[in-house]
């Protein structure tokens, strides 16, 4: 197994590009939390972003014997809270609308709710119950990925436990102890720290997310277990949110950032600042009415790929879950913190193979500052091409250049880059992809347009270029611009 610490560059905090704690800093964080003064409870909006991990493929038939047991059907009254004057209730637990479903997984849905901490262990790293730690009252809710949806079996499980203590000081002390236990994970042999992230803002007094990985008992499971634990203190209450799943070494550590903040609001009886989209992979109407099909370019608005004949022309399709909008995309787009998203995908097929692809995503943000920060993050992806969700290593062939004046829609700013990656046949075939990000007010439009050629690009008008092909039309540059114009025009049509 590779060193999980080497994956920390993909585990991000609130602001795009924000650094995370090193492993050494993580191990000192318990002392830092003890010295941290509690923030005043406010109704301010927490600026948070969910980092998404890539898909997990299991070669075995299940997750092994260490899988979390399903909650018994009669468990609603199985473990009652100790008698107290606490006013904590089930209403202080998060709902599925408060949870972020990471790309490419489906939305979370409620499975079971308990009065108390339940009848089975909810976190492999925590060996002491909250009741033993002095909680006056506890409640727990379990979630699973929406059954029957694609990737549901790989999403793992998620649960939230809330507890009330005698005082804010007691809640703070317990949260520090829980966070320390999450880092060291004494309940599991051989656990390794994979990431740690502070959680602050809004109603939160203090909080952290700690992720560990460990080997499964099942030798046929071609992945490791990952347990992510979010511990949040708010006033005299503590939230423990846990996600457990199987992951392969190349998958980024999970984060519960936005979900934990929203759950903290529920815990203190407040309404979360906004409900996140429950399906960030959706290509149809979003959960909010800000975006819709009118913001997506239609197939008949795209110029023909005239180098190849096609009986269908540009044809809409649903790509496999691991295909991003941009080949140089470091994270799934939900990591950018958009409040709404719509996307569409087209392909150009000959009678032998797919030779063209168009991927478009339109993202709406809470304000122009958030949109600008997301634009800068995408620009960084395009400049260094750091990740490869396609399973290949794209190579940047043209750094981002300003093309805002070339787009009739008039975005605030727009940049285009180019990258290449090998075709699937293992020969000289190469995908030549043009990537665009355009910003207009509170919105981003992303366009990834790829053509299969190779080893030379689809066309060149330079007769001195070794790749010059006089028998090929030099229409590639015009085709790129036409696709970008059509996509951006549709994407911001309701803002102009």
Tab-separated table of C-alpha atoms in Angstrom:
chain	number	residue	atom	x	y	z
A	1	UNK	CA	0.000	0.000	0.000
A	2	UNK	CA	1.361	3.394	-0.845
A	3	UNK	CA	1.978	5.940	1.912
A	4	UNK	CA	-1.377	7.680	2.506
A	5	UNK	CA	0.485	10.865	3.464
A	6	UNK	CA	1.580	11.174	-0.158
A	7	UNK	CA	-2.067	11.766	-1.078
A	8	UNK	CA	-2.538	14.775	1.169
A	9	UNK	CA	-2.166	17.287	-1.650
A	10	UNK	CA	-5.629	16.260	-2.817
A	11	UNK	CA	-7.261	16.779	0.599
A	12	UNK	CA	-8.287	20.422	0.596
A	13	UNK	CA	-9.656	22.937	3.067
A	14	UNK	CA	-12.335	25.597	2.564
A	15	UNK	CA	-10.539	27.949	0.192
A	16	UNK	CA	-9.394	26.556	-3.163
A	17	UNK	CA	-5.744	25.650	-2.894
A	18	UNK	CA	-5.622	26.042	0.891
A	19	UNK	CA	-2.886	23.921	2.510
A	20	UNK	CA	-3.784	21.175	4.950
A	21	UNK	CA	-2.019	20.124	8.081
A	22	UNK	CA	1.019	17.896	7.772
A	23	UNK	CA	1.065	14.597	9.635
A	24	UNK	CA	3.276	16.077	12.359
A	25	UNK	CA	1.014	19.068	12.754
A	26	UNK	CA	-1.959	16.736	12.933
A	27	UNK	CA	-0.456	14.917	15.872
A	28	UNK	CA	0.092	18.230	17.675
A	29	UNK	CA	-3.361	19.487	16.906
A	30	UNK	CA	-4.908	18.102	20.080
A	31	UNK	CA	-2.865	20.553	22.168
A	32	UNK	CA	-3.765	23.390	19.821
A	33	UNK	CA	-7.461	22.667	20.188
A	34	UNK	CA	-7.147	22.826	23.970
A	35	UNK	CA	-5.768	26.349	23.683
A	36	UNK	CA	-8.332	27.532	21.159
A	37	UNK	CA	-10.939	29.931	22.485
A	38	UNK	CA	-14.465	29.105	21.526
A	39	UNK	CA	-15.990	31.296	18.844
A	40	UNK	CA	-19.244	33.087	19.561
A	41	UNK	CA	-22.314	31.363	18.176
A	42	UNK	CA	-23.389	33.283	15.108
A	43	UNK	CA	-25.642	32.836	12.139
A	44	UNK	CA	-22.810	33.536	9.718
A	45	UNK	CA	-22.455	31.484	6.595
A	46	UNK	CA	-19.623	28.942	6.648
A	47	UNK	CA	-17.489	28.985	3.511
A	48	UNK	CA	-16.904	25.346	2.855
A	49	UNK	CA	-16.064	23.062	-0.073
A	50	UNK	CA	-16.514	19.285	-0.417
A	51	UNK	CA	-13.573	17.346	-1.810
A	52	UNK	CA	-14.450	14.439	-3.870
A	53	UNK	CA	-12.872	11.286	-4.314
A	54	UNK	CA	-12.636	9.119	-7.347
A	55	UNK	CA	-14.477	5.831	-7.889
A	56	UNK	CA	-13.606	2.583	-6.166
A	57	UNK	CA	-13.691	-0.748	-7.954
A	58	UNK	CA	-14.005	-3.927	-5.912
A	59	UNK	CA	-12.935	-7.212	-7.447
A	60	UNK	CA	-14.339	-9.153	-4.537
A	61	UNK	CA	-18.048	-9.778	-4.129
A	62	UNK	CA	-18.343	-7.629	-1.021
A	63	UNK	CA	-16.579	-5.408	1.461
A	64	UNK	CA	-15.455	-8.230	3.720
A	65	UNK	CA	-16.251	-9.253	7.269
A	66	UNK	CA	-15.361	-5.859	8.709
A	67	UNK	CA	-18.337	-4.204	7.021
A	68	UNK	CA	-20.673	-2.225	9.269
A	69	UNK	CA	-23.606	-4.396	10.296
A	70	UNK	CA	-27.002	-3.144	9.147
A	71	UNK	CA	-29.078	-1.627	11.907
A	72	UNK	CA	-31.815	-3.896	13.217
A	73	UNK	CA	-35.328	-2.914	12.277
A	74	UNK	CA	-36.461	-2.628	15.874
A	75	UNK	CA	-33.606	-0.425	17.048
A	76	UNK	CA	-35.583	2.819	17.316
A	77	UNK	CA	-36.104	2.185	20.974
A	78	UNK	CA	-33.211	-0.189	21.562
A	79	UNK	CA	-30.919	2.094	23.550
A	80	UNK	CA	-32.511	5.002	25.337
A	81	UNK	CA	-30.659	8.089	26.474
A	82	UNK	CA	-30.027	8.470	30.168
A	83	UNK	CA	-32.666	10.543	31.992
A	84	UNK	CA	-31.729	14.228	32.036
A	85	UNK	CA	-33.047	17.703	31.614
A	86	UNK	CA	-31.540	17.830	28.132
A	87	UNK	CA	-33.645	19.282	25.329
A	88	UNK	CA	-31.623	17.451	22.647
A	89	UNK	CA	-33.939	15.522	20.289
A	90	UNK	CA	-33.882	13.711	16.977
A	91	UNK	CA	-34.573	17.071	15.349
A	92	UNK	CA	-30.962	17.984	16.165
A	93	UNK	CA	-29.669	15.296	13.805
A	94	UNK	CA	-28.787	16.117	10.180
A	95	UNK	CA	-31.076	15.104	7.339
A	96	UNK	CA	-30.080	13.848	3.907
A	97	UNK	CA	-30.575	17.376	2.546
A	98	UNK	CA	-27.697	18.539	4.746
A	99	UNK	CA	-25.220	16.025	3.307
A	100	UNK	CA	-22.951	16.359	0.309
A	101	UNK	CA	-22.803	13.314	-1.953
A	102	UNK	CA	-19.315	13.265	-3.445
A	103	UNK	CA	-18.880	12.696	-7.167
A	104	UNK	CA	-19.443	10.120	-8.554
A	105	UNK	CA	-21.572	8.665	-5.763
A	106	UNK	CA	-25.375	9.017	-5.488
A	107	UNK	CA	-27.150	11.039	-2.822
A	108	UNK	CA	-27.233	9.905	0.804
A	109	UNK	CA	-30.558	8.701	2.184
A	110	UNK	CA	-31.647	7.956	5.756
A	111	UNK	CA	-31.499	4.324	6.824
A	112	UNK	CA	-32.050	4.277	10.602
A	113	UNK	CA	-32.433	6.661	13.556
A	114	UNK	CA	-31.685	5.746	17.160
A	115	UNK	CA	-32.495	7.174	20.577
A	116	UNK	CA	-28.997	6.743	22.001
A	117	UNK	CA	-25.818	5.578	20.267
A	118	UNK	CA	-27.288	2.476	18.669
A	119	UNK	CA	-26.678	-1.199	19.185
A	120	UNK	CA	-23.593	-1.567	16.983
A	121	UNK	CA	-20.306	0.343	16.742
A	122	UNK	CA	-20.550	3.426	14.535
A	123	UNK	CA	-16.823	4.310	14.378
A	124	UNK	CA	-13.909	1.863	14.354
A	125	UNK	CA	-11.538	4.379	15.948
A	126	UNK	CA	-13.623	5.397	18.962
A	127	UNK	CA	-13.489	2.882	21.801
A	128	UNK	CA	-15.425	4.879	24.426
A	129	UNK	CA	-19.122	5.713	24.179
A	130	UNK	CA	-20.312	9.278	24.520
A	131	UNK	CA	-22.461	8.150	27.420
A	132	UNK	CA	-19.368	6.933	29.254
A	133	UNK	CA	-17.767	10.289	28.502
A	134	UNK	CA	-20.548	12.054	30.412
A	135	UNK	CA	-23.182	12.837	27.763
A	136	UNK	CA	-26.618	13.686	29.176
A	137	UNK	CA	-28.351	12.591	25.964
A	138	UNK	CA	-27.351	11.130	22.600
A	139	UNK	CA	-29.039	10.457	19.269
A	140	UNK	CA	-27.767	8.745	16.114
A	141	UNK	CA	-28.784	8.593	12.462
A	142	UNK	CA	-27.364	6.253	9.812
A	143	UNK	CA	-27.244	6.993	6.075
A	144	UNK	CA	-26.546	4.902	2.982
A	145	UNK	CA	-26.090	5.823	-0.654
A	146	UNK	CA	-29.386	5.761	-2.510
A	147	UNK	CA	-29.990	2.047	-3.247
A	148	UNK	CA	-30.050	0.951	-6.846
A	149	UNK	CA	-28.078	3.952	-8.107
A	150	UNK	CA	-24.772	3.596	-9.929
A	151	UNK	CA	-21.758	3.520	-7.554
A	152	UNK	CA	-24.043	3.054	-4.522
A	153	UNK	CA	-22.227	-0.112	-3.453
A	154	UNK	CA	-18.867	1.703	-3.393
A	155	UNK	CA	-20.027	4.762	-1.432
A	156	UNK	CA	-19.761	3.084	1.964
A	157	UNK	CA	-21.770	4.248	4.960
A	158	UNK	CA	-22.205	7.515	6.828
A	159	UNK	CA	-23.615	8.230	10.269
A	160	UNK	CA	-24.015	11.158	12.641
A	161	UNK	CA	-24.208	11.110	16.435
A	162	UNK	CA	-25.064	14.193	18.519
A	163	UNK	CA	-24.600	14.489	22.286
A	164	UNK	CA	-25.250	17.114	24.933
A	165	UNK	CA	-22.976	17.652	27.969
A	166	UNK	CA	-23.175	19.555	31.234
A	167	UNK	CA	-21.313	22.602	29.913
A	168	UNK	CA	-19.455	24.014	26.910
A	169	UNK	CA	-16.151	23.303	28.678
A	170	UNK	CA	-17.093	19.649	29.081
A	171	UNK	CA	-18.163	19.412	25.441
A	172	UNK	CA	-14.864	20.972	24.350
A	173	UNK	CA	-12.844	18.533	26.448
A	174	UNK	CA	-14.717	15.523	25.075
A	175	UNK	CA	-14.336	16.749	21.479
A	176	UNK	CA	-10.558	17.024	21.929
A	177	UNK	CA	-10.374	13.498	23.324
A	178	UNK	CA	-12.491	12.156	20.477
A	179	UNK	CA	-10.387	13.912	17.858
A	180	UNK	CA	-7.187	12.538	19.375
A	181	UNK	CA	-8.686	9.049	19.282
A	182	UNK	CA	-9.709	9.519	15.646
A	183	UNK	CA	-6.113	10.378	14.716
A	184	UNK	CA	-4.492	7.487	16.584
A	185	UNK	CA	-7.374	5.055	15.932
A	186	UNK	CA	-6.550	2.654	18.780
A	187	UNK	CA	-9.483	0.430	17.872
A	188	UNK	CA	-7.847	-0.810	14.665
A	189	UNK	CA	-4.469	-2.478	14.264
A	190	UNK	CA	-2.146	-0.860	11.724
A	191	UNK	CA	-4.217	2.264	11.051
A	192	UNK	CA	-2.328	4.987	9.177
A	193	UNK	CA	-3.161	8.688	9.129
A	194	UNK	CA	-4.275	9.753	5.653
A	195	UNK	CA	-5.374	13.339	6.283
A	196	UNK	CA	-6.567	15.888	8.820
A	197	UNK	CA	-8.493	19.108	8.312
A	198	UNK	CA	-9.800	21.791	10.711
A	199	UNK	CA	-13.484	22.684	10.646
A	200	UNK	CA	-14.356	26.203	11.752
A	201	UNK	CA	-16.970	28.896	11.179
A	202	UNK	CA	-20.680	29.337	11.619
A	203	UNK	CA	-21.962	27.929	14.903
A	204	UNK	CA	-18.874	25.784	15.493
A	205	UNK	CA	-16.716	26.297	18.591
A	206	UNK	CA	-14.037	23.893	17.346
A	207	UNK	CA	-13.821	20.950	15.013
A	208	UNK	CA	-11.656	18.663	12.941
A	209	UNK	CA	-11.839	15.926	10.332
A	210	UNK	CA	-9.365	13.048	10.627
A	211	UNK	CA	-8.990	10.230	8.104
A	212	UNK	CA	-7.220	6.912	8.661
A	213	UNK	CA	-6.772	3.857	6.448
A	214	UNK	CA	-6.111	0.251	7.409
A	215	UNK	CA	-5.898	-3.186	5.867
A	216	UNK	CA	-9.063	-5.308	5.697
A	217	UNK	CA	-9.447	-8.713	7.266
A	218	UNK	CA	-10.670	-10.028	3.931
A	219	UNK	CA	-7.587	-10.922	1.794
A	220	UNK	CA	-9.731	-10.855	-1.373
A	221	UNK	CA	-10.674	-7.209	-0.918
A	222	UNK	CA	-8.462	-5.270	-3.334
A	223	UNK	CA	-8.699	-2.040	-1.339
A	224	UNK	CA	-8.135	-0.672	2.158
A	225	UNK	CA	-10.685	0.506	4.667
A	226	UNK	CA	-10.935	4.237	5.214
A	227	UNK	CA	-12.633	5.823	8.230
A	228	UNK	CA	-13.170	9.580	8.190
A	229	UNK	CA	-14.220	11.113	11.508
A	230	UNK	CA	-15.542	14.656	11.875
A	231	UNK	CA	-15.715	15.883	15.479
A	232	UNK	CA	-17.403	19.252	16.057
A	233	UNK	CA	-18.136	21.112	19.289
A	234	UNK	CA	-20.819	23.813	19.413
A	235	UNK	CA	-21.786	25.289	22.758
A	236	UNK	CA	-22.489	22.337	25.104
A	237	UNK	CA	-23.001	19.824	22.295
A	238	UNK	CA	-20.744	17.521	20.271
A	239	UNK	CA	-21.239	16.040	16.822
A	240	UNK	CA	-19.432	12.919	15.626
A	241	UNK	CA	-19.880	12.189	11.924
A	242	UNK	CA	-18.295	9.061	10.442
A	243	UNK	CA	-17.898	7.825	6.908
A	244	UNK	CA	-16.489	4.367	6.252
A	245	UNK	CA	-15.740	3.000	2.803
A	246	UNK	CA	-13.277	0.897	0.859
A	247	UNK	CA	-10.719	2.813	-1.203
A	248	UNK	CA	-7.806	2.094	-3.460
A	249	UNK	CA	-4.453	3.805	-3.019
A	250	UNK	CA	-4.977	6.384	-5.756
A	251	UNK	CA	-8.233	7.710	-4.261
A	252	UNK	CA	-8.107	11.026	-2.418
A	253	UNK	CA	-9.018	10.977	1.285
A	254	UNK	CA	-12.674	11.742	1.872
A	255	UNK	CA	-13.812	14.932	3.540
A	256	UNK	CA	-16.984	15.648	5.493
A	257	UNK	CA	-16.456	19.396	5.558
A	258	UNK	CA	-19.741	20.810	4.267
A	259	UNK	CA	-21.807	17.980	5.724
A	260	UNK	CA	-20.268	18.519	9.170
A	261	UNK	CA	-20.918	22.265	9.128
A	262	UNK	CA	-24.548	21.774	8.094
A	263	UNK	CA	-24.969	19.080	10.768
A	264	UNK	CA	-23.542	21.462	13.388
A	265	UNK	CA	-26.282	23.975	12.593
A	266	UNK	CA	-28.902	21.274	13.051
A	267	UNK	CA	-27.291	20.210	16.319
A	268	UNK	CA	-27.818	23.629	17.905
A	269	UNK	CA	-31.318	24.018	16.494
A	270	UNK	CA	-30.415	26.379	13.638
A	271	UNK	CA	-30.997	26.106	9.899
A	272	UNK	CA	-27.917	25.440	7.734
A	273	UNK	CA	-26.911	28.418	5.567
A	274	UNK	CA	-27.942	26.586	2.424
A	275	UNK	CA	-28.843	23.075	1.418
A	276	UNK	CA	-26.204	21.528	-0.855
A	277	UNK	CA	-27.123	19.710	-4.011
A	278	UNK	CA	-27.900	16.107	-3.129
A	279	UNK	CA	-26.710	14.866	-6.516
A	280	UNK	CA	-23.625	16.700	-7.776
A	281	UNK	CA	-23.281	14.326	-10.756
A	282	UNK	CA	-26.723	15.093	-12.123
A	283	UNK	CA	-26.898	16.188	-15.758
A	284	UNK	CA	-30.576	17.148	-15.651
A	285	UNK	CA	-32.344	19.912	-13.730
A	286	UNK	CA	-30.431	20.878	-10.563
A	287	UNK	CA	-31.825	20.884	-7.051
A	288	UNK	CA	-32.159	24.670	-7.320
A	289	UNK	CA	-33.983	26.462	-10.122
A	290	UNK	CA	-31.030	28.727	-10.891
A	291	UNK	CA	-29.821	26.514	-13.723
A	292	UNK	CA	-31.648	24.347	-16.217
A	293	UNK	CA	-31.545	22.822	-19.685
A	294	UNK	CA	-31.603	26.303	-21.245
A	295	UNK	CA	-28.073	26.797	-19.870
A	296	UNK	CA	-26.750	23.777	-21.762
A	297	UNK	CA	-25.654	23.901	-25.379
A	298	UNK	CA	-27.755	21.681	-27.677
A	299	UNK	CA	-26.312	19.156	-30.111
A	300	UNK	CA	-27.531	21.072	-33.165
A	301	UNK	CA	-25.622	24.158	-31.977
A	302	UNK	CA	-22.277	22.360	-32.262
A	303	UNK	CA	-20.326	22.521	-35.546
A	304	UNK	CA	-19.802	19.278	-37.422
A	305	UNK	CA	-16.536	17.398	-37.026
A	306	UNK	CA	-15.941	17.535	-40.764
A	307	UNK	CA	-12.895	15.246	-40.786
A	308	UNK	CA	-15.135	12.231	-40.125
A	309	UNK	CA	-18.512	11.180	-41.456
A	310	UNK	CA	-21.085	10.233	-38.838
A	311	UNK	CA	-24.593	8.913	-39.205
A	312	UNK	CA	-25.652	10.512	-35.920
A	313	UNK	CA	-23.582	13.679	-35.761
A	314	UNK	CA	-23.143	15.004	-32.239
A	315	UNK	CA	-25.009	12.594	-30.014
A	316	UNK	CA	-25.735	13.055	-26.301
A	317	UNK	CA	-24.517	10.276	-24.015
A	318	UNK	CA	-23.837	9.451	-20.382
A	319	UNK	CA	-20.110	8.875	-19.845
A	320	UNK	CA	-18.721	6.456	-17.296
A	321	UNK	CA	-18.480	7.979	-13.789
A	322	UNK	CA	-14.715	8.503	-13.970
A	323	UNK	CA	-14.817	10.857	-16.996
A	324	UNK	CA	-14.346	14.478	-15.910
A	325	UNK	CA	-15.368	17.623	-17.764
A	326	UNK	CA	-11.699	18.558	-18.295
A	327	UNK	CA	-8.895	16.035	-18.719
A	328	UNK	CA	-6.698	18.236	-16.503
A	329	UNK	CA	-9.305	18.338	-13.753
A	330	UNK	CA	-7.633	17.709	-10.391
A	331	UNK	CA	-10.806	17.121	-8.370
A	332	UNK	CA	-14.449	16.471	-9.063
A	333	UNK	CA	-16.278	19.720	-9.716
A	334	UNK	CA	-18.158	19.526	-6.421
A	335	UNK	CA	-14.862	20.481	-4.734
A	336	UNK	CA	-15.300	23.996	-6.160
A	337	UNK	CA	-18.254	24.695	-3.850
A	338	UNK	CA	-20.912	25.563	-6.426
A	339	UNK	CA	-24.500	25.952	-5.231
A	340	UNK	CA	-25.885	24.416	-8.438
A	341	UNK	CA	-24.588	22.565	-11.469
A	342	UNK	CA	-25.837	21.286	-14.818
A	343	UNK	CA	-23.747	19.328	-17.305
A	344	UNK	CA	-24.005	17.659	-20.682
A	345	UNK	CA	-21.829	15.410	-22.841
A	346	UNK	CA	-21.735	14.715	-26.585
A	347	UNK	CA	-19.768	12.366	-28.798
A	348	UNK	CA	-19.047	12.049	-32.514
A	349	UNK	CA	-18.973	8.434	-33.683
A	350	UNK	CA	-17.865	6.874	-36.927
A	351	UNK	CA	-18.780	3.289	-37.778
A	352	UNK	CA	-15.596	2.205	-36.012
A	353	UNK	CA	-14.963	4.412	-32.990
A	354	UNK	CA	-15.678	7.605	-31.100
A	355	UNK	CA	-13.484	10.351	-32.554
A	356	UNK	CA	-14.851	13.471	-30.862
A	357	UNK	CA	-16.063	14.455	-27.386
A	358	UNK	CA	-17.631	17.598	-25.932
A	359	UNK	CA	-18.070	17.931	-22.159
A	360	UNK	CA	-19.797	21.026	-20.742
A	361	UNK	CA	-20.519	21.990	-17.131
A	362	UNK	CA	-22.214	25.175	-15.911
A	363	UNK	CA	-21.679	26.063	-12.248
A	364	UNK	CA	-23.523	28.650	-10.155
A	365	UNK	CA	-21.888	30.111	-7.020
A	366	UNK	CA	-23.125	31.983	-3.970
A	367	UNK	CA	-21.444	35.225	-5.030
A	368	UNK	CA	-18.886	36.657	-7.430
A	369	UNK	CA	-16.019	36.136	-4.983
A	370	UNK	CA	-16.771	32.413	-4.810
A	371	UNK	CA	-16.988	32.215	-8.594
A	372	UNK	CA	-13.669	34.050	-8.922
A	373	UNK	CA	-11.943	31.703	-6.476
A	374	UNK	CA	-13.257	28.701	-8.400
A	375	UNK	CA	-12.044	30.215	-11.674
A	376	UNK	CA	-8.547	30.579	-10.233
A	377	UNK	CA	-8.610	26.972	-9.067
A	378	UNK	CA	-9.587	25.693	-12.516
A	379	UNK	CA	-6.870	27.846	-14.046
A	380	UNK	CA	-4.348	26.116	-11.803
A	381	UNK	CA	-5.612	22.738	-12.986
A	382	UNK	CA	-5.184	23.800	-16.597
A	383	UNK	CA	-1.682	25.138	-16.016
A	384	UNK	CA	-0.167	22.132	-14.258
A	385	UNK	CA	-2.591	19.329	-15.239
A	386	UNK	CA	-2.053	17.644	-11.869
A	387	UNK	CA	-4.577	14.817	-11.869
A	388	UNK	CA	-5.921	12.297	-14.300
A	389	UNK	CA	-9.416	11.011	-13.706
A	390	UNK	CA	-9.198	9.336	-17.124
A	391	UNK	CA	-6.538	6.898	-15.981
A	392	UNK	CA	-3.936	8.544	-18.234
A	393	UNK	CA	-1.463	11.389	-17.815
A	394	UNK	CA	-2.503	14.411	-19.858
A	395	UNK	CA	0.304	16.615	-21.101
A	396	UNK	CA	-0.179	20.371	-21.345
A	397	UNK	CA	0.721	21.499	-24.855
A	398	UNK	CA	-0.563	25.076	-24.577
A	399	UNK	CA	-0.800	27.064	-21.350
A	400	UNK	CA	-4.007	29.021	-20.658
A	401	UNK	CA	-4.370	32.142	-22.776
A	402	UNK	CA	-6.973	34.883	-22.464
A	403	UNK	CA	-9.736	34.372	-25.042
A	404	UNK	CA	-12.445	36.514	-23.460
A	405	UNK	CA	-12.508	38.915	-26.417
A	406	UNK	CA	-13.087	36.026	-28.841
A	407	UNK	CA	-16.323	34.890	-27.180
A	408	UNK	CA	-19.417	36.799	-28.273
A	409	UNK	CA	-21.136	36.172	-24.937
A	410	UNK	CA	-18.781	38.625	-23.254
A	411	UNK	CA	-17.593	36.811	-20.112
A	412	UNK	CA	-15.678	38.724	-17.450
A	413	UNK	CA	-12.680	36.548	-18.229
A	414	UNK	CA	-12.027	33.317	-20.097
A	415	UNK	CA	-8.953	31.173	-20.663
A	416	UNK	CA	-8.166	28.303	-23.020
A	417	UNK	CA	-5.473	25.659	-22.780
A	418	UNK	CA	-4.655	22.494	-24.691
A	419	UNK	CA	-3.579	19.046	-23.553
A	420	UNK	CA	-3.034	15.624	-25.077
A	421	UNK	CA	-3.386	12.067	-23.843
A	422	UNK	CA	-3.091	8.673	-25.588
A	423	UNK	CA	-5.950	6.945	-27.338
A	424	UNK	CA	-7.068	3.536	-26.201
A	425	UNK	CA	-5.620	1.527	-29.084
A	426	UNK	CA	-2.048	1.836	-27.835
A	427	UNK	CA	-0.801	3.096	-31.209
A	428	UNK	CA	-0.182	6.627	-32.469
A	429	UNK	CA	-3.749	7.785	-31.861
A	430	UNK	CA	-3.909	10.773	-29.517
A	431	UNK	CA	-6.704	12.799	-27.995
A	432	UNK	CA	-6.159	16.506	-28.589
A	433	UNK	CA	-8.248	18.359	-26.018
A	434	UNK	CA	-9.008	22.044	-25.755
A	435	UNK	CA	-10.081	23.184	-22.286
A	436	UNK	CA	-11.950	26.405	-21.533
A	437	UNK	CA	-13.060	28.120	-18.348
A	438	UNK	CA	-15.209	31.257	-18.591
A	439	UNK	CA	-16.436	33.430	-15.717
A	440	UNK	CA	-19.484	35.698	-15.810
A	441	UNK	CA	-20.843	37.234	-12.596
A	442	UNK	CA	-21.642	34.293	-10.279
A	443	UNK	CA	-21.198	31.582	-12.889
A	444	UNK	CA	-18.508	29.454	-14.524
A	445	UNK	CA	-18.778	27.580	-17.814
A	446	UNK	CA	-16.303	24.750	-18.408
A	447	UNK	CA	-15.808	23.187	-21.837
A	448	UNK	CA	-13.636	20.207	-22.681
A	449	UNK	CA	-13.463	19.450	-26.410
A	450	UNK	CA	-11.399	16.543	-27.673
A	451	UNK	CA	-10.661	15.161	-31.141
A	452	UNK	CA	-8.896	11.890	-31.901
A	453	UNK	CA	-5.952	12.243	-34.271
A	454	UNK	CA	-2.277	11.473	-34.062
A	455	UNK	CA	0.477	11.622	-33.878
A	456	UNK	CA	-0.148	15.041	-35.440
A	457	UNK	CA	-2.974	17.384	-34.350
A	458	UNK	CA	-6.266	17.422	-36.293
A	459	UNK	CA	-5.155	20.222	-38.602
A	460	UNK	CA	-2.614	22.963	-39.036
A	461	UNK	CA	-2.505	25.886	-41.439
A	462	UNK	CA	1.268	26.317	-41.238
A	463	UNK	CA	2.862	24.907	-44.398
A	464	UNK	CA	6.231	24.857	-42.637
A	465	UNK	CA	4.858	22.660	-39.855
A	466	UNK	CA	5.962	19.003	-40.202
A	467	UNK	CA	2.382	18.072	-39.410
A	468	UNK	CA	0.898	20.167	-42.204
A	469	UNK	CA	-1.633	18.088	-44.152
A	470	UNK	CA	-2.765	19.787	-47.357
A	471	UNK	CA	-5.555	17.242	-47.857
A	472	UNK	CA	-7.129	18.047	-44.471
A	473	UNK	CA	-9.331	21.115	-43.975
A	474	UNK	CA	-7.804	23.625	-41.589
A	475	UNK	CA	-11.054	23.944	-39.674
A	476	UNK	CA	-9.950	22.812	-36.225
A	477	UNK	CA	-9.377	26.313	-34.741
A	478	UNK	CA	-12.750	27.549	-36.029
A	479	UNK	CA	-14.472	24.429	-34.684
A	480	UNK	CA	-12.952	24.963	-31.236
A	481	UNK	CA	-14.081	28.575	-31.087
A	482	UNK	CA	-17.582	27.778	-32.346
A	483	UNK	CA	-18.085	25.115	-29.672
A	484	UNK	CA	-16.820	27.428	-26.939
A	485	UNK	CA	-19.034	30.312	-28.091
A	486	UNK	CA	-22.137	28.130	-28.203
A	487	UNK	CA	-21.496	26.627	-24.774
A	488	UNK	CA	-20.732	29.931	-23.048
A	489	UNK	CA	-23.644	31.749	-24.701
A	490	UNK	CA	-26.077	29.102	-23.426
A	491	UNK	CA	-24.419	28.888	-20.037
A	492	UNK	CA	-24.926	32.547	-19.157
A	493	UNK	CA	-27.999	33.261	-21.306
A	494	UNK	CA	-30.226	34.130	-18.339
A	495	UNK	CA	-27.671	36.552	-16.861
A	496	UNK	CA	-27.361	38.814	-19.894
